[in-house]
Short mmCIF file of C-alpha atoms and ligand atoms in Angstrom, two decimals:
data_model
loop_
_atom_site.label_atom_id
_atom_site.label_comp_id
_atom_site.label_asym_id
_atom_site.label_seq_id
_atom_site.Cartn_x
_atom_site.Cartn_y
_atom_site.Cartn_z
CA MET A 1 -88.42 155.76 -65.19
CA GLN A 2 -87.55 153.07 -67.71
CA THR A 3 -83.93 152.22 -68.47
CA VAL A 4 -82.26 152.04 -71.87
CA VAL A 5 -78.94 150.38 -72.74
CA SER A 6 -77.13 150.17 -76.09
CA GLY A 7 -73.61 149.96 -77.47
CA ILE A 8 -71.58 150.01 -80.64
CA ARG A 9 -68.29 148.22 -81.28
CA PRO A 10 -65.26 150.47 -81.93
CA THR A 11 -64.13 148.78 -85.14
CA GLY A 12 -64.24 151.85 -87.40
CA ASN A 13 -66.15 155.08 -87.87
CA LEU A 14 -69.90 155.33 -87.48
CA HIS A 15 -71.82 155.00 -90.75
CA LEU A 16 -75.35 155.82 -91.84
CA GLY A 17 -76.48 152.32 -90.81
CA ASN A 18 -75.29 152.88 -87.25
CA TYR A 19 -76.91 156.30 -87.17
CA PHE A 20 -80.35 155.40 -88.48
CA GLY A 21 -80.35 151.93 -86.89
CA ALA A 22 -79.26 153.01 -83.43
CA VAL A 23 -77.83 156.47 -82.68
CA LYS A 24 -80.89 158.38 -83.86
CA SER A 25 -82.88 156.53 -81.20
CA PHE A 26 -80.23 157.33 -78.57
CA ILE A 27 -80.77 161.05 -79.15
CA LYS A 28 -84.52 160.74 -78.83
CA MET A 29 -84.47 158.36 -75.86
CA GLN A 30 -82.04 160.36 -73.73
CA GLU A 31 -84.80 162.95 -73.29
CA GLU A 32 -87.23 160.53 -71.66
CA TYR A 33 -85.36 157.55 -70.24
CA ASN A 34 -82.53 156.66 -67.93
CA CYS A 35 -79.98 155.92 -70.68
CA PHE A 36 -76.68 154.03 -70.75
CA PHE A 37 -74.82 154.29 -74.07
CA PHE A 38 -71.46 152.58 -74.27
CA ILE A 39 -68.58 151.69 -76.55
CA ALA A 40 -68.34 147.89 -76.81
CA ASP A 41 -64.55 147.54 -76.84
CA TRP A 42 -64.56 144.01 -75.35
CA HIS A 43 -66.92 142.92 -78.09
CA SER A 44 -64.59 144.30 -80.73
CA LEU A 45 -61.92 141.78 -79.63
CA THR A 46 -64.13 138.91 -80.85
CA THR A 47 -63.40 139.87 -84.44
CA HIS A 48 -60.35 142.12 -84.02
CA PRO A 49 -58.21 140.26 -81.47
CA HIS A 50 -55.15 142.43 -82.18
CA PRO A 51 -56.58 145.91 -82.66
CA ASP A 52 -54.07 148.39 -84.10
CA ASN A 53 -55.12 151.16 -81.87
CA LEU A 54 -57.94 150.34 -79.54
CA ARG A 55 -57.59 153.55 -77.56
CA ASN A 56 -57.92 155.65 -80.67
CA ASN A 57 -60.85 153.63 -82.01
CA VAL A 58 -62.68 154.13 -78.72
CA LYS A 59 -61.96 157.86 -78.86
CA THR A 60 -63.38 157.98 -82.39
CA ILE A 61 -66.73 156.49 -81.38
CA LEU A 62 -66.91 158.71 -78.32
CA CYS A 63 -66.39 161.82 -80.49
CA GLU A 64 -68.96 160.57 -82.96
CA TYR A 65 -71.57 159.87 -80.28
CA LEU A 66 -71.12 163.41 -78.98
CA ALA A 67 -71.09 164.93 -82.48
CA CYS A 68 -74.41 163.20 -83.22
CA GLY A 69 -75.92 164.80 -80.14
CA VAL A 70 -75.65 162.13 -77.46
CA ASP A 71 -75.45 164.34 -74.38
CA PRO A 72 -73.31 163.35 -71.37
CA GLU A 73 -75.52 165.47 -69.12
CA LYS A 74 -78.59 163.47 -70.11
CA ALA A 75 -77.24 159.98 -70.79
CA THR A 76 -74.49 157.93 -69.17
CA ILE A 77 -71.83 157.50 -71.87
CA TYR A 78 -69.10 155.01 -71.00
CA VAL A 79 -66.53 152.55 -72.26
CA GLN A 80 -67.50 148.90 -71.69
CA SER A 81 -64.04 147.91 -70.42
CA ASP A 82 -64.29 150.49 -67.62
CA VAL A 83 -67.08 148.45 -66.04
CA LYS A 84 -65.33 145.42 -64.54
CA GLN A 85 -68.61 144.05 -63.17
CA ILE A 86 -69.71 143.12 -66.72
CA PRO A 87 -67.29 140.17 -67.13
CA GLU A 88 -68.36 138.74 -63.79
CA LEU A 89 -71.99 138.69 -64.88
CA TYR A 90 -70.86 137.33 -68.27
CA LEU A 91 -69.17 134.45 -66.46
CA TYR A 92 -72.37 133.54 -64.59
CA LEU A 93 -74.44 133.76 -67.77
CA ASN A 94 -71.96 131.54 -69.62
CA MET A 95 -72.47 128.80 -67.01
CA ASN A 96 -76.11 128.58 -68.09
CA ALA A 97 -75.67 129.06 -71.84
CA TYR A 98 -75.46 125.98 -74.00
CA ILE A 99 -72.98 125.43 -76.80
CA GLY A 100 -75.75 124.19 -79.11
CA GLU A 101 -77.86 127.32 -78.85
CA LEU A 102 -74.83 129.59 -79.22
CA GLU A 103 -73.68 127.70 -82.31
CA ARG A 104 -77.07 128.23 -83.94
CA VAL A 105 -76.86 132.05 -83.84
CA THR A 106 -76.87 133.35 -87.42
CA SER A 107 -74.27 136.06 -86.86
CA PHE A 108 -71.93 133.47 -85.31
CA LYS A 109 -72.32 131.18 -88.32
CA GLU A 110 -71.77 134.17 -90.60
CA LYS A 111 -68.55 135.16 -88.80
CA VAL A 112 -67.31 131.56 -88.93
CA ARG A 113 -67.88 131.56 -92.67
CA GLN A 114 -66.13 134.92 -93.12
CA ASN A 115 -63.20 134.05 -90.91
CA PRO A 116 -62.75 130.29 -90.43
CA ASN A 117 -59.30 130.76 -88.89
CA ASN A 118 -60.56 132.71 -85.93
CA VAL A 119 -63.51 130.84 -84.44
CA ASN A 120 -62.78 131.81 -80.85
CA ALA A 121 -64.77 131.26 -77.64
CA GLY A 122 -65.43 135.01 -77.35
CA LEU A 123 -67.19 134.98 -80.70
CA LEU A 124 -69.33 132.03 -79.62
CA THR A 125 -70.28 133.75 -76.37
CA TYR A 126 -70.89 137.16 -77.96
CA PRO A 127 -74.61 136.92 -77.03
CA THR A 128 -73.95 136.26 -73.32
CA LEU A 129 -71.61 139.26 -73.13
CA MET A 130 -74.25 141.37 -74.87
CA CYS A 131 -76.87 140.08 -72.44
CA ALA A 132 -74.62 141.02 -69.51
CA ASP A 133 -74.26 144.56 -70.94
CA ILE A 134 -78.00 144.92 -71.06
CA ILE A 135 -79.28 143.30 -67.89
CA ILE A 136 -76.55 144.66 -65.66
CA HIS A 137 -78.50 147.95 -65.72
CA HIS A 138 -81.92 146.22 -65.83
CA ALA A 139 -82.69 147.68 -69.26
CA ASP A 140 -86.29 147.82 -70.40
CA LYS A 141 -85.47 148.91 -73.93
CA VAL A 142 -82.50 148.44 -76.26
CA PRO A 143 -82.27 150.63 -79.38
CA VAL A 144 -80.64 148.55 -82.14
CA GLY A 145 -80.91 147.85 -85.86
CA LYS A 146 -82.65 144.88 -87.41
CA ASP A 147 -79.45 142.80 -87.52
CA GLN A 148 -79.49 142.54 -83.70
CA GLU A 149 -82.90 140.85 -83.43
CA GLN A 150 -81.48 137.42 -82.74
CA ASN A 151 -78.96 138.68 -80.17
CA MET A 152 -81.86 140.39 -78.41
CA GLU A 153 -83.85 137.19 -78.44
CA MET A 154 -80.90 135.42 -76.80
CA ALA A 155 -80.59 138.19 -74.20
CA ARG A 156 -84.22 137.61 -73.21
CA HIS A 157 -83.63 133.86 -72.97
CA PHE A 158 -80.58 134.23 -70.75
CA ALA A 159 -82.31 136.76 -68.49
CA SER A 160 -85.34 134.57 -67.94
CA ARG A 161 -83.21 131.44 -67.59
CA PHE A 162 -81.30 133.10 -64.76
CA ASN A 163 -84.56 133.79 -62.97
CA GLN A 164 -85.77 130.26 -63.55
CA ILE A 165 -82.58 128.53 -62.45
CA TYR A 166 -82.22 130.53 -59.24
CA GLY A 167 -85.95 130.73 -58.55
CA VAL A 168 -86.18 134.51 -58.56
CA GLU A 169 -87.98 137.29 -60.42
CA TYR A 170 -84.86 139.41 -60.69
CA PHE A 171 -83.96 140.26 -64.28
CA LYS A 172 -86.52 141.63 -66.72
CA GLU A 173 -86.61 140.69 -70.36
CA PRO A 174 -85.32 143.62 -72.43
CA GLU A 175 -87.15 144.58 -75.61
CA SER A 176 -85.70 146.00 -78.81
CA PHE A 177 -86.53 149.59 -79.60
CA TYR A 178 -86.89 150.88 -83.16
CA PHE A 179 -87.19 154.57 -83.93
CA ASN A 180 -90.27 154.24 -86.11
CA GLN A 181 -91.64 151.10 -84.48
CA LYS A 182 -90.25 149.02 -87.33
CA ALA A 183 -86.78 147.41 -87.34
CA VAL A 184 -84.44 149.43 -89.54
CA LYS A 185 -82.00 147.99 -92.01
CA VAL A 186 -80.05 150.64 -93.87
CA PRO A 187 -79.02 149.09 -97.19
CA GLY A 188 -75.62 149.29 -98.86
CA LEU A 189 -75.35 150.73 -102.35
CA ASP A 190 -73.47 147.82 -103.85
CA GLY A 191 -76.59 146.00 -104.93
CA SER A 192 -76.87 143.73 -101.90
CA GLY A 193 -77.68 143.47 -98.21
CA LYS A 194 -77.07 145.95 -95.42
CA MET A 195 -74.66 148.80 -95.05
CA GLY A 196 -71.79 147.75 -92.82
CA LYS A 197 -68.15 148.28 -91.98
CA SER A 198 -67.13 144.76 -92.87
CA GLU A 199 -69.28 144.83 -96.01
CA GLY A 200 -67.02 147.61 -97.36
CA ASN A 201 -70.02 149.57 -98.63
CA ALA A 202 -70.49 152.09 -95.84
CA ILE A 203 -70.98 155.83 -96.07
CA TYR A 204 -69.44 157.26 -92.91
CA LEU A 205 -70.69 160.25 -90.93
CA CYS A 206 -67.17 161.72 -91.24
CA ASP A 207 -66.92 161.29 -95.04
CA ASP A 208 -66.31 164.57 -96.88
CA GLU A 209 -68.51 165.80 -99.68
CA ALA A 210 -66.35 164.44 -102.52
CA THR A 211 -66.17 160.99 -100.89
CA ILE A 212 -69.93 160.87 -100.37
CA ARG A 213 -70.54 161.88 -103.98
CA LYS A 214 -68.09 159.28 -105.27
CA LYS A 215 -69.68 156.49 -103.21
CA VAL A 216 -73.23 157.38 -104.21
CA MET A 217 -72.44 157.83 -107.90
CA LYS A 218 -70.86 154.34 -107.89
CA ALA A 219 -74.10 152.73 -106.64
CA VAL A 220 -75.35 149.82 -108.71
CA THR A 221 -78.31 150.61 -111.00
CA ASP A 222 -79.91 149.01 -114.06
CA ALA A 223 -81.05 150.12 -117.51
CA GLY A 224 -84.25 151.58 -116.04
CA PRO A 225 -87.84 150.40 -115.71
CA THR A 226 -89.51 148.88 -118.76
CA GLN A 227 -93.09 149.05 -117.49
CA MET A 228 -95.13 151.64 -115.63
CA ASN A 229 -95.35 151.03 -111.86
CA GLN A 230 -93.18 147.95 -112.00
CA GLU A 231 -91.67 146.39 -108.91
CA LYS A 232 -88.12 147.60 -108.25
CA PRO A 233 -85.22 145.13 -108.38
CA GLU A 234 -83.18 144.94 -105.15
CA ALA A 235 -80.36 147.33 -106.08
CA ILE A 236 -82.81 150.04 -107.15
CA ARG A 237 -84.96 149.44 -104.10
CA ASN A 238 -81.88 150.02 -101.93
CA LEU A 239 -81.23 153.37 -103.58
CA PHE A 240 -84.82 154.38 -102.88
CA THR A 241 -84.71 153.06 -99.32
CA LEU A 242 -81.66 155.18 -98.58
CA MET A 243 -83.36 158.21 -100.09
CA GLU A 244 -86.45 157.53 -98.01
CA ILE A 245 -84.29 157.51 -94.88
CA VAL A 246 -82.12 160.55 -95.61
CA SER A 247 -84.10 162.88 -97.89
CA GLU A 248 -87.31 164.88 -97.55
CA PRO A 249 -90.48 162.87 -98.26
CA SER A 250 -91.25 165.17 -101.21
CA THR A 251 -87.86 164.36 -102.78
CA TYR A 252 -88.49 160.66 -102.38
CA ASP A 253 -92.00 160.99 -103.85
CA TYR A 254 -90.67 162.95 -106.82
CA PHE A 255 -88.15 160.27 -107.84
CA ASN A 256 -90.56 157.47 -107.03
CA ASP A 257 -93.09 159.02 -109.41
CA GLN A 258 -90.37 159.40 -112.03
CA TYR A 259 -89.60 155.71 -111.66
CA ASN A 260 -93.24 154.71 -111.92
CA ASN A 261 -93.63 156.84 -115.05
CA MET A 262 -90.47 155.36 -116.55
CA ALA A 263 -88.91 158.83 -116.67
CA ILE A 264 -86.29 158.23 -113.98
CA ARG A 265 -82.73 159.44 -114.54
CA TYR A 266 -80.57 157.61 -112.02
CA GLY A 267 -77.77 160.16 -112.43
CA ASP A 268 -80.06 162.94 -111.22
CA MET A 269 -81.39 160.83 -108.41
CA LYS A 270 -77.89 159.98 -107.21
CA LYS A 271 -76.79 163.63 -107.34
CA GLN A 272 -79.76 164.56 -105.18
CA LEU A 273 -79.13 161.70 -102.76
CA ALA A 274 -75.43 162.62 -102.45
CA ALA A 275 -76.39 166.25 -101.75
CA ASP A 276 -78.92 165.20 -99.11
CA ILE A 277 -76.46 162.85 -97.41
CA ASN A 278 -73.86 165.59 -97.40
CA ALA A 279 -76.31 168.10 -95.92
CA PHE A 280 -77.03 165.59 -93.16
CA CYS A 281 -73.38 164.73 -92.46
CA ALA A 282 -71.76 168.15 -92.79
CA PRO A 283 -72.62 169.54 -89.33
CA ILE A 284 -71.83 166.20 -87.66
CA ARG A 285 -68.49 166.08 -89.50
CA GLU A 286 -67.56 169.52 -88.18
CA ARG A 287 -68.43 168.62 -84.62
CA ILE A 288 -66.43 165.38 -84.83
CA LEU A 289 -63.32 167.44 -85.60
CA GLU A 290 -64.01 169.77 -82.69
CA TYR A 291 -64.35 166.90 -80.22
CA GLN A 292 -61.29 165.12 -81.63
CA ALA A 293 -59.22 168.10 -80.57
CA ASN A 294 -60.57 168.19 -77.04
CA ASP A 295 -58.96 165.29 -75.17
CA GLU A 296 -59.54 166.81 -71.79
CA PHE A 297 -63.30 167.00 -72.29
CA LEU A 298 -63.44 163.45 -73.72
CA GLN A 299 -61.60 162.14 -70.68
CA LYS A 300 -64.03 163.93 -68.41
CA VAL A 301 -67.03 162.44 -70.21
CA ALA A 302 -65.57 158.93 -70.03
CA ASN A 303 -64.71 159.27 -66.34
CA MET A 304 -68.12 160.58 -65.44
CA GLY A 305 -69.79 157.79 -67.44
CA ALA A 306 -67.60 155.07 -65.91
CA GLU A 307 -68.45 156.22 -62.42
CA LYS A 308 -72.21 156.15 -63.02
CA ALA A 309 -72.16 152.88 -64.97
CA CYS A 310 -70.01 151.13 -62.33
CA ALA A 311 -72.29 152.25 -59.52
CA SER A 312 -75.32 150.83 -61.33
CA ALA A 313 -73.48 147.59 -62.23
CA GLN A 314 -72.08 147.11 -58.74
CA LYS A 315 -75.52 147.12 -57.21
CA THR A 316 -76.67 144.40 -59.62
CA LEU A 317 -73.61 142.25 -58.97
CA GLU A 318 -74.15 142.40 -55.21
CA ASP A 319 -77.70 141.13 -55.73
CA VAL A 320 -76.58 138.45 -58.16
CA ARG A 321 -73.88 137.13 -55.82
CA GLU A 322 -76.45 136.97 -53.05
CA ILE A 323 -78.96 135.18 -55.32
CA ILE A 324 -76.46 132.58 -56.51
CA GLY A 325 -75.23 132.12 -52.96
CA PHE A 326 -71.63 133.23 -52.82
CA HIS A 327 -70.33 133.81 -49.32
CA ARG A 328 -70.62 137.61 -49.89
P1 AMP B 1 -72.08 147.58 -85.44
O1 AMP B 1 -71.47 148.67 -86.25
O2 AMP B 1 -72.28 146.33 -86.20
O3 AMP B 1 -71.40 147.41 -84.11
O4 AMP B 1 -73.56 148.05 -85.11
C1 AMP B 1 -73.88 149.00 -84.13
C2 AMP B 1 -75.34 149.34 -84.15
O5 AMP B 1 -75.72 149.85 -85.43
C3 AMP B 1 -76.27 148.13 -83.92
O6 AMP B 1 -77.39 148.56 -83.18
C4 AMP B 1 -76.70 147.73 -85.29
O7 AMP B 1 -77.96 147.12 -85.32
C5 AMP B 1 -76.75 149.08 -86.00
N1 AMP B 1 -76.52 148.91 -87.43
C6 AMP B 1 -75.34 148.60 -88.05
N2 AMP B 1 -75.50 148.53 -89.39
C7 AMP B 1 -76.81 148.80 -89.63
C8 AMP B 1 -77.60 148.90 -90.82
N3 AMP B 1 -77.08 148.72 -92.03
N4 AMP B 1 -78.92 149.19 -90.69
C9 AMP B 1 -79.47 149.40 -89.46
N5 AMP B 1 -78.78 149.33 -88.31
C10 AMP B 1 -77.46 149.04 -88.38
N1 LIG B 2 -73.98 143.61 -80.77
C1 LIG B 2 -74.06 145.02 -81.01
C2 LIG B 2 -73.60 145.25 -82.45
O1 LIG B 2 -73.19 144.67 -83.22
C3 LIG B 2 -73.19 145.81 -80.09
C4 LIG B 2 -73.58 145.60 -78.69
C5 LIG B 2 -72.83 145.00 -77.72
C6 LIG B 2 -74.79 145.99 -78.05
N2 LIG B 2 -73.49 144.99 -76.54
C7 LIG B 2 -74.71 145.59 -76.71
C8 LIG B 2 -75.92 146.62 -78.51
C9 LIG B 2 -75.75 145.81 -75.80
C10 LIG B 2 -76.99 146.85 -77.61
C11 LIG B 2 -76.88 146.44 -76.26
O2 LIG B 2 -73.50 146.08 -82.96
#
């Protein structure tokens, strides 16, 4: 059976981008693959070195995974920092990762630009830690959104470089997995780029109906099309992309036709989109609250996950130490 690994950093609540970029695949893949889904708390320190409440942030993501339908009986759900073998593999990978290639990673350059006062070594080596997460369980497939393409490319490089340097065929090169074959980028509704926590434009799975409506109604639009079947400007395209992801195809087709016939009323479209997002989030929102109140169960899930993930990681580390040539 093929193995799947993926993680999300606990730096806030899960949003629609996380869901449709990654978590939706988790739910599908747990039925057919040997899955490891984790909470990347070490990674969160690269951008949040002094987290207010790491324990609580981790609990939040755990509840949200479960509320979305990630099933601890089918998948191994664990917290990255419970698996102490990961930093050892990270150390070995760092010895064969070059500053130049790490400095060229787009997300690194982006973070440097956003936060020039915190260009730390952890941020630079984010891709080697991510590679360690993945290859420690010999993952074949990694469900992620489009923004992780370059990190995945690096993971493949580091895996094959390990083999090359030590003259073995040990690690396989993991491939990205996208739910509908194509890389997903869920757009934000502020007229630009992707939906994200740090972009401040996210609609969260736990948002209540009024919050969802407020966020959607605020979305950037224009004065409307001036020609039949004209190409949509970016902000409008984003609104449609989100509708395509969340709503029924017939709803999308209806508003798309309205646009093409120059009869579109953005207010109506937004009301419909807000209602569809709310219908999607409402049951998840309820389950999040139920899990939040059940510390004992959450602890059990995390313990069970840690045990399985550590067993898998330990086996890899024993091989790796042997391959590199440590005395045992
Ligand atoms: P992050 O919240 O940045 O830790 O991302 C966790 C996972 O969600 C990764 O697999 C990302 O690729 C995915 N993701 C985050 N934002 C988006 C988005 N706007 N569209 C698609 N996938 C996303
Ligand atoms: N880099 C991913 C992100 O931003 C999180 C992550 C860390 C991850 N380690 C991973 C994803 C391993 C997949 C596999 O969101």
